[in-house]
PDB file of C-alpha atoms in Angstrom:
ATOM      1  CA  LEU A   3      85.619 102.889  99.754  1.00 88.00           C
ATOM      2  CA  LEU A   4      82.388 102.154  97.966  1.00 93.00           C
ATOM      3  CA  TRP A   5      82.097  98.363  97.610  1.00 94.00           C
ATOM      4  CA  VAL A   6      79.958  96.945  94.803  1.00 93.00           C
ATOM      5  CA  PRO A   7      79.221  93.286  94.027  1.00 91.00           C
ATOM      6  CA  TRP A   8      81.601  91.844  91.445  1.00 88.00           C
ATOM      7  CA  VAL A   9      79.899  89.883  88.671  1.00 84.00           C
ATOM      8  CA  ASP A  10      81.750  87.095  86.838  1.00 83.00           C
ATOM      9  CA  SER A  11      82.367  87.403  83.096  1.00 83.00           C
ATOM     10  CA  ASP A  12      79.482  84.993  82.390  1.00 86.00           C
ATOM     11  CA  GLY A  13      77.139  87.232  84.401  1.00 83.00           C
ATOM     12  CA  SER A  14      76.858  85.007  87.469  1.00 82.00           C
ATOM     13  CA  ASP A  15      76.943  86.462  90.952  1.00 81.00           C
ATOM     14  CA  THR A  16      79.947  85.857  93.177  1.00 86.00           C
ATOM     15  CA  MET A  17      80.751  86.454  96.827  1.00 90.00           C
ATOM     16  CA  CYS A  18      83.285  89.081  95.759  1.00 93.00           C
ATOM     17  CA  PHE A  19      83.107  92.834  95.993  1.00 95.00           C
ATOM     18  CA  GLU A  20      85.110  95.502  94.201  1.00 94.00           C
ATOM     19  CA  ALA A  21      86.042  99.072  95.099  1.00 94.00           C
ATOM     20  CA  HIS A  22      88.053 101.765  93.347  1.00 93.00           C
ATOM     21  CA  GLY A  23      90.277 103.755  95.686  1.00 88.00           C
ATOM     22  CA  SER A  24      91.282 107.395  95.404  1.00 86.00           C
ATOM     23  CA  ASP A  25      94.857 106.032  95.181  1.00 81.00           C
ATOM     24  CA  ARG A  26      93.904 104.619  91.722  1.00 84.00           C
ATOM     25  CA  CYS A  27      94.050 101.034  93.003  1.00 85.00           C
ATOM     26  CA  ILE A  28      91.286  98.488  92.531  1.00 89.00           C
ATOM     27  CA  TYR A  29      90.418  96.459  95.607  1.00 91.00           C
ATOM     28  CA  HIS A  30      88.658  93.078  95.627  1.00 92.00           C
ATOM     29  CA  ILE A  31      87.474  91.030  98.583  1.00 93.00           C
ATOM     30  CA  ASN A  32      85.980  87.558  98.680  1.00 92.00           C
ATOM     31  CA  VAL A  33      83.772  87.549 101.756  1.00 92.00           C
ATOM     32  CA  LEU A  34      83.689  83.730 101.955  1.00 90.00           C
ATOM     33  CA  SER A  35      87.440  83.133 101.870  1.00 90.00           C
ATOM     34  CA  GLY A  36      88.578  86.472 103.266  1.00 89.00           C
ATOM     35  CA  VAL A  37      91.040  86.923 100.381  1.00 87.00           C
ATOM     36  CA  ILE A  38      91.844  90.545  99.574  1.00 87.00           C
ATOM     37  CA  LEU A  39      93.434  91.649  96.308  1.00 89.00           C
ATOM     38  CA  VAL A  40      94.978  95.008  95.444  1.00 86.00           C
ATOM     39  CA  ASP A  41      95.189  95.518  91.688  1.00 83.00           C
ATOM     40  CA  GLY A  42      94.633  91.780  91.316  1.00 83.00           C
ATOM     41  CA  LEU A  43      97.472  90.723  93.641  1.00 80.00           C
ATOM     42  CA  PRO A  44      97.233  89.292  97.167  1.00 84.00           C
ATOM     43  CA  PRO A  45      99.299  90.702 100.026  1.00 83.00           C
ATOM     44  CA  SER A  46     102.753  89.129 100.216  1.00 90.00           C
ATOM     45  CA  ARG A  47     106.054  89.535 102.026  1.00 92.00           C
ATOM     46  CA  LEU A  48     109.078  91.570 100.983  1.00 92.00           C
ATOM     47  CA  PRO A  49     111.483  89.820  98.590  1.00 90.00           C
ATOM     48  CA  ALA A  50     114.878  88.584  99.827  1.00 90.00           C
ATOM     49  CA  SER A  51     116.675  91.226  97.745  1.00 91.00           C
ATOM     50  CA  ILE A  52     115.113  93.959  99.914  1.00 94.00           C
ATOM     51  CA  LEU A  53     115.389  92.043 103.201  1.00 94.00           C
ATOM     52  CA  GLN A  54     119.119  91.502 102.632  1.00 94.00           C
ATOM     53  CA  HIS A  55     119.866  95.090 101.559  1.00 95.00           C
ATOM     54  CA  SER A  56     122.227  96.815 104.019  1.00 92.00           C
ATOM     55  CA  LEU A  57     120.017  99.917 104.269  1.00 93.00           C
ATOM     56  CA  TYR A  58     116.941  97.810 105.097  1.00 95.00           C
ATOM     57  CA  LYS A  59     118.813  95.663 107.637  1.00 94.00           C
ATOM     58  CA  ARG A  60     120.245  98.751 109.358  1.00 92.00           C
ATOM     59  CA  VAL A  61     116.799 100.284 109.938  1.00 93.00           C
ATOM     60  CA  PHE A  62     114.397  97.333 110.146  1.00 94.00           C
ATOM     61  CA  GLY A  63     116.646  94.409 111.143  1.00 94.00           C
ATOM     62  CA  ASP A  64     115.015  91.033 110.494  1.00 94.00           C
ATOM     63  CA  VAL A  65     111.415  92.308 110.311  1.00 94.00           C
ATOM     64  CA  ASN A  66     109.528  91.216 107.195  1.00 94.00           C
ATOM     65  CA  PHE A  67     106.410  93.266 106.492  1.00 95.00           C
ATOM     66  CA  GLU A  68     103.248  92.144 104.739  1.00 93.00           C
ATOM     67  CA  VAL A  69     103.017  94.317 101.615  1.00 93.00           C
ATOM     68  CA  VAL A  70     100.987  94.919  98.470  1.00 90.00           C
ATOM     69  CA  LYS A  71     102.211  96.354  95.195  1.00 87.00           C
ATOM     70  CA  LYS A  72     100.840  99.886  94.693  1.00 85.00           C
ATOM     71  CA  ASN A  73     101.985 102.398  92.107  1.00 82.00           C
ATOM     72  CA  GLY A  74     105.281 100.588  91.558  1.00 85.00           C
ATOM     73  CA  PHE A  75     106.139 100.389  95.277  1.00 91.00           C
ATOM     74  CA  LEU A  76     105.692  97.571  97.773  1.00 93.00           C
ATOM     75  CA  GLU A  77     103.634  99.166 100.552  1.00 93.00           C
ATOM     76  CA  THR A  78     102.944  97.830 104.034  1.00 94.00           C
ATOM     77  CA  VAL A  79      99.403  96.506 104.382  1.00 90.00           C
ATOM     78  CA  ARG A  80      98.905  97.978 107.840  1.00 90.00           C
ATOM     79  CA  PRO A  81     100.552 100.820 109.722  1.00 92.00           C
ATOM     80  CA  VAL A  82     103.679 100.156 111.765  1.00 90.00           C
ATOM     81  CA  ALA A  83     103.790 102.469 114.794  1.00 88.00           C
ATOM     82  CA  GLY A  84     101.198 104.623 113.003  1.00 89.00           C
ATOM     83  CA  CYS A  85     103.093 104.881 109.703  1.00 92.00           C
ATOM     84  CA  TYR A  86     103.118 103.073 106.367  1.00 93.00           C
ATOM     85  CA  TYR A  87     106.334 102.153 104.572  1.00 96.00           C
ATOM     86  CA  ARG A  88     106.890 101.899 100.829  1.00 95.00           C
ATOM     87  CA  PHE A  89     109.850 100.083  99.273  1.00 97.00           C
ATOM     88  CA  PHE A  90     111.284 100.236  95.762  1.00 95.00           C
ATOM     89  CA  GLN A  91     114.448  98.573  94.551  1.00 92.00           C
ATOM     90  CA  SER A  92     116.310 100.195  91.684  1.00 87.00           C
ATOM     91  CA  GLY A  93     119.396  98.264  90.643  1.00 84.00           C
ATOM     92  CA  SER A  94     121.509  97.927  93.774  1.00 85.00           C
ATOM     93  CA  GLY A  95     119.777 100.886  95.463  1.00 90.00           C
ATOM     94  CA  LEU A  96     116.795 100.817  97.788  1.00 95.00           C
ATOM     95  CA  ILE A  97     114.249 103.609  98.181  1.00 94.00           C
ATOM     96  CA  VAL A  98     112.227 103.621 101.416  1.00 96.00           C
ATOM     97  CA  HIS A  99     109.409 106.076 102.147  1.00 95.00           C
ATOM     98  CA  GLU A 100     107.686 106.519 105.490  1.00 94.00           C
ATOM     99  CA  SER A 101     104.292 108.200 105.498  1.00 92.00           C
ATOM    100  CA  CYS A 102     101.692 108.973 108.079  1.00 86.00           C
ATOM    101  CA  SER A 103      98.342 110.649 107.812  1.00 73.00           C
ATOM    102  CA  GLU A 104      95.934 112.059 110.301  1.00 59.00           C
ATOM    103  CA  ALA A 105      93.232 109.604 109.205  1.00 51.00           C
ATOM    104  CA  GLU A 106      94.049 105.918 108.821  1.00 48.00           C
ATOM    105  CA  GLY A 107      92.531 103.435 106.398  1.00 43.00           C
ATOM    106  CA  PRO A 108      92.844 102.257 102.793  1.00 42.00           C
ATOM    107  CA  GLU A 109      92.021 105.709 101.430  1.00 43.00           C
ATOM    108  CA  SER A 110      94.873 107.401 103.281  1.00 41.00           C
ATOM    109  CA  THR A 111      97.738 104.921 103.097  1.00 43.00           C
ATOM    110  CA  SER A 112      99.900 107.222 101.018  1.00 45.00           C
ATOM    111  CA  GLY A 113      99.784 109.709 103.892  1.00 43.00           C
ATOM    112  CA  VAL A 114     100.671 112.593 101.635  1.00 50.00           C
ATOM    113  CA  GLU A 115      97.230 114.194 101.373  1.00 52.00           C
ATOM    114  CA  ASN A 116      96.729 114.907 105.082  1.00 56.00           C
ATOM    115  CA  GLY A 117     100.078 114.147 106.630  1.00 71.00           C
ATOM    116  CA  TRP A 118     103.733 113.894 105.787  1.00 84.00           C
ATOM    117  CA  GLU A 119     106.150 111.702 103.895  1.00 89.00           C
ATOM    118  CA  PHE A 120     109.866 111.090 104.403  1.00 92.00           C
ATOM    119  CA  GLU A 121     112.502 109.285 102.348  1.00 91.00           C
ATOM    120  CA  LEU A 122     115.255 107.298 104.048  1.00 92.00           C
ATOM    121  CA  LEU A 123     118.740 108.556 103.205  1.00 90.00           C
ATOM    122  CA  ASP A 124     121.426 106.006 102.361  1.00 89.00           C
ATOM    123  CA  HIS A 125     123.760 105.806 105.378  1.00 86.00           C
ATOM    124  CA  SER A 126     126.659 104.691 103.161  1.00 85.00           C
ATOM    125  CA  LEU A 127     126.605 108.189 101.587  1.00 86.00           C
ATOM    126  CA  VAL A 128     126.473 110.108 104.878  1.00 85.00           C
ATOM    127  CA  ASP A 129     129.829 111.766 104.201  1.00 83.00           C
ATOM    128  CA  GLU A 130     128.314 113.317 101.058  1.00 85.00           C
ATOM    129  CA  TRP A 131     125.063 114.714 102.480  1.00 85.00           C
ATOM    130  CA  GLY A 132     125.962 114.954 106.166  1.00 85.00           C
ATOM    131  CA  GLU A 133     129.632 115.849 106.275  1.00 85.00           C
ATOM    132  CA  ASP A 134     129.053 118.407 109.068  1.00 88.00           C
ATOM    133  CA  LEU A 135     127.202 115.981 111.356  1.00 87.00           C
ATOM    134  CA  PRO A 136     128.946 114.688 114.494  1.00 88.00           C
ATOM    135  CA  VAL A 137     130.276 111.122 114.222  1.00 86.00           C
ATOM    136  CA  LYS A 138     127.818 109.769 116.821  1.00 86.00           C
ATOM    137  CA  LEU A 139     124.896 111.216 114.871  1.00 87.00           C
ATOM    138  CA  LYS A 140     126.206 109.760 111.599  1.00 84.00           C
ATOM    139  CA  GLU A 141     126.670 106.260 112.989  1.00 84.00           C
ATOM    140  CA  GLY A 142     123.910 105.843 115.543  1.00 83.00           C
ATOM    141  CA  TYR A 143     120.814 107.070 113.716  1.00 88.00           C
ATOM    142  CA  SER A 144     118.872 106.717 110.500  1.00 88.00           C
ATOM    143  CA  HIS A 145     118.265 109.907 108.554  1.00 89.00           C
ATOM    144  CA  TRP A 146     115.138 110.852 106.647  1.00 91.00           C
ATOM    145  CA  VAL A 147     114.392 113.794 104.375  1.00 90.00           C
ATOM    146  CA  HIS A 148     110.941 115.353 104.031  1.00 90.00           C
ATOM    147  CA  CYS A 149     109.381 114.763 100.602  1.00 82.00           C
ATOM    148  CA  GLU A 150     107.634 117.772  99.111  1.00 72.00           C
ATOM    149  CA  LYS A 151     103.994 117.378  98.114  1.00 52.00           C
TER     150      LYS A 151
END
């Protein structure tokens, strides 16, 4: 990222810097307070509606990630076991993407450019998409499908 000083609307200097990411997000940092904003919003935690979703609880248990809103998804701020997770709630459904890239950092958090991306399949529909799977495999594991670039 190329960081440039951010100037207030009245033209006065601030201790803030701004950068435009290749992911089309605008990043701000206040070097005095340490506050970081992504598209004007600070990092936050996942909402209760996602934390209480059966699909989320099955895979992540009681873990609550620090996330920022990016391109309509809530994305983890830092990698978890080398991967980033993106969450989107649509009605009663939950979409979860896992992505990993060869290079880490704010420019590569989507993971799609240099790595891979998977979408978590809803375990409650396993009899529809995995009818031929053995029972132990259906019940004991999460299932992910590779997302095409």
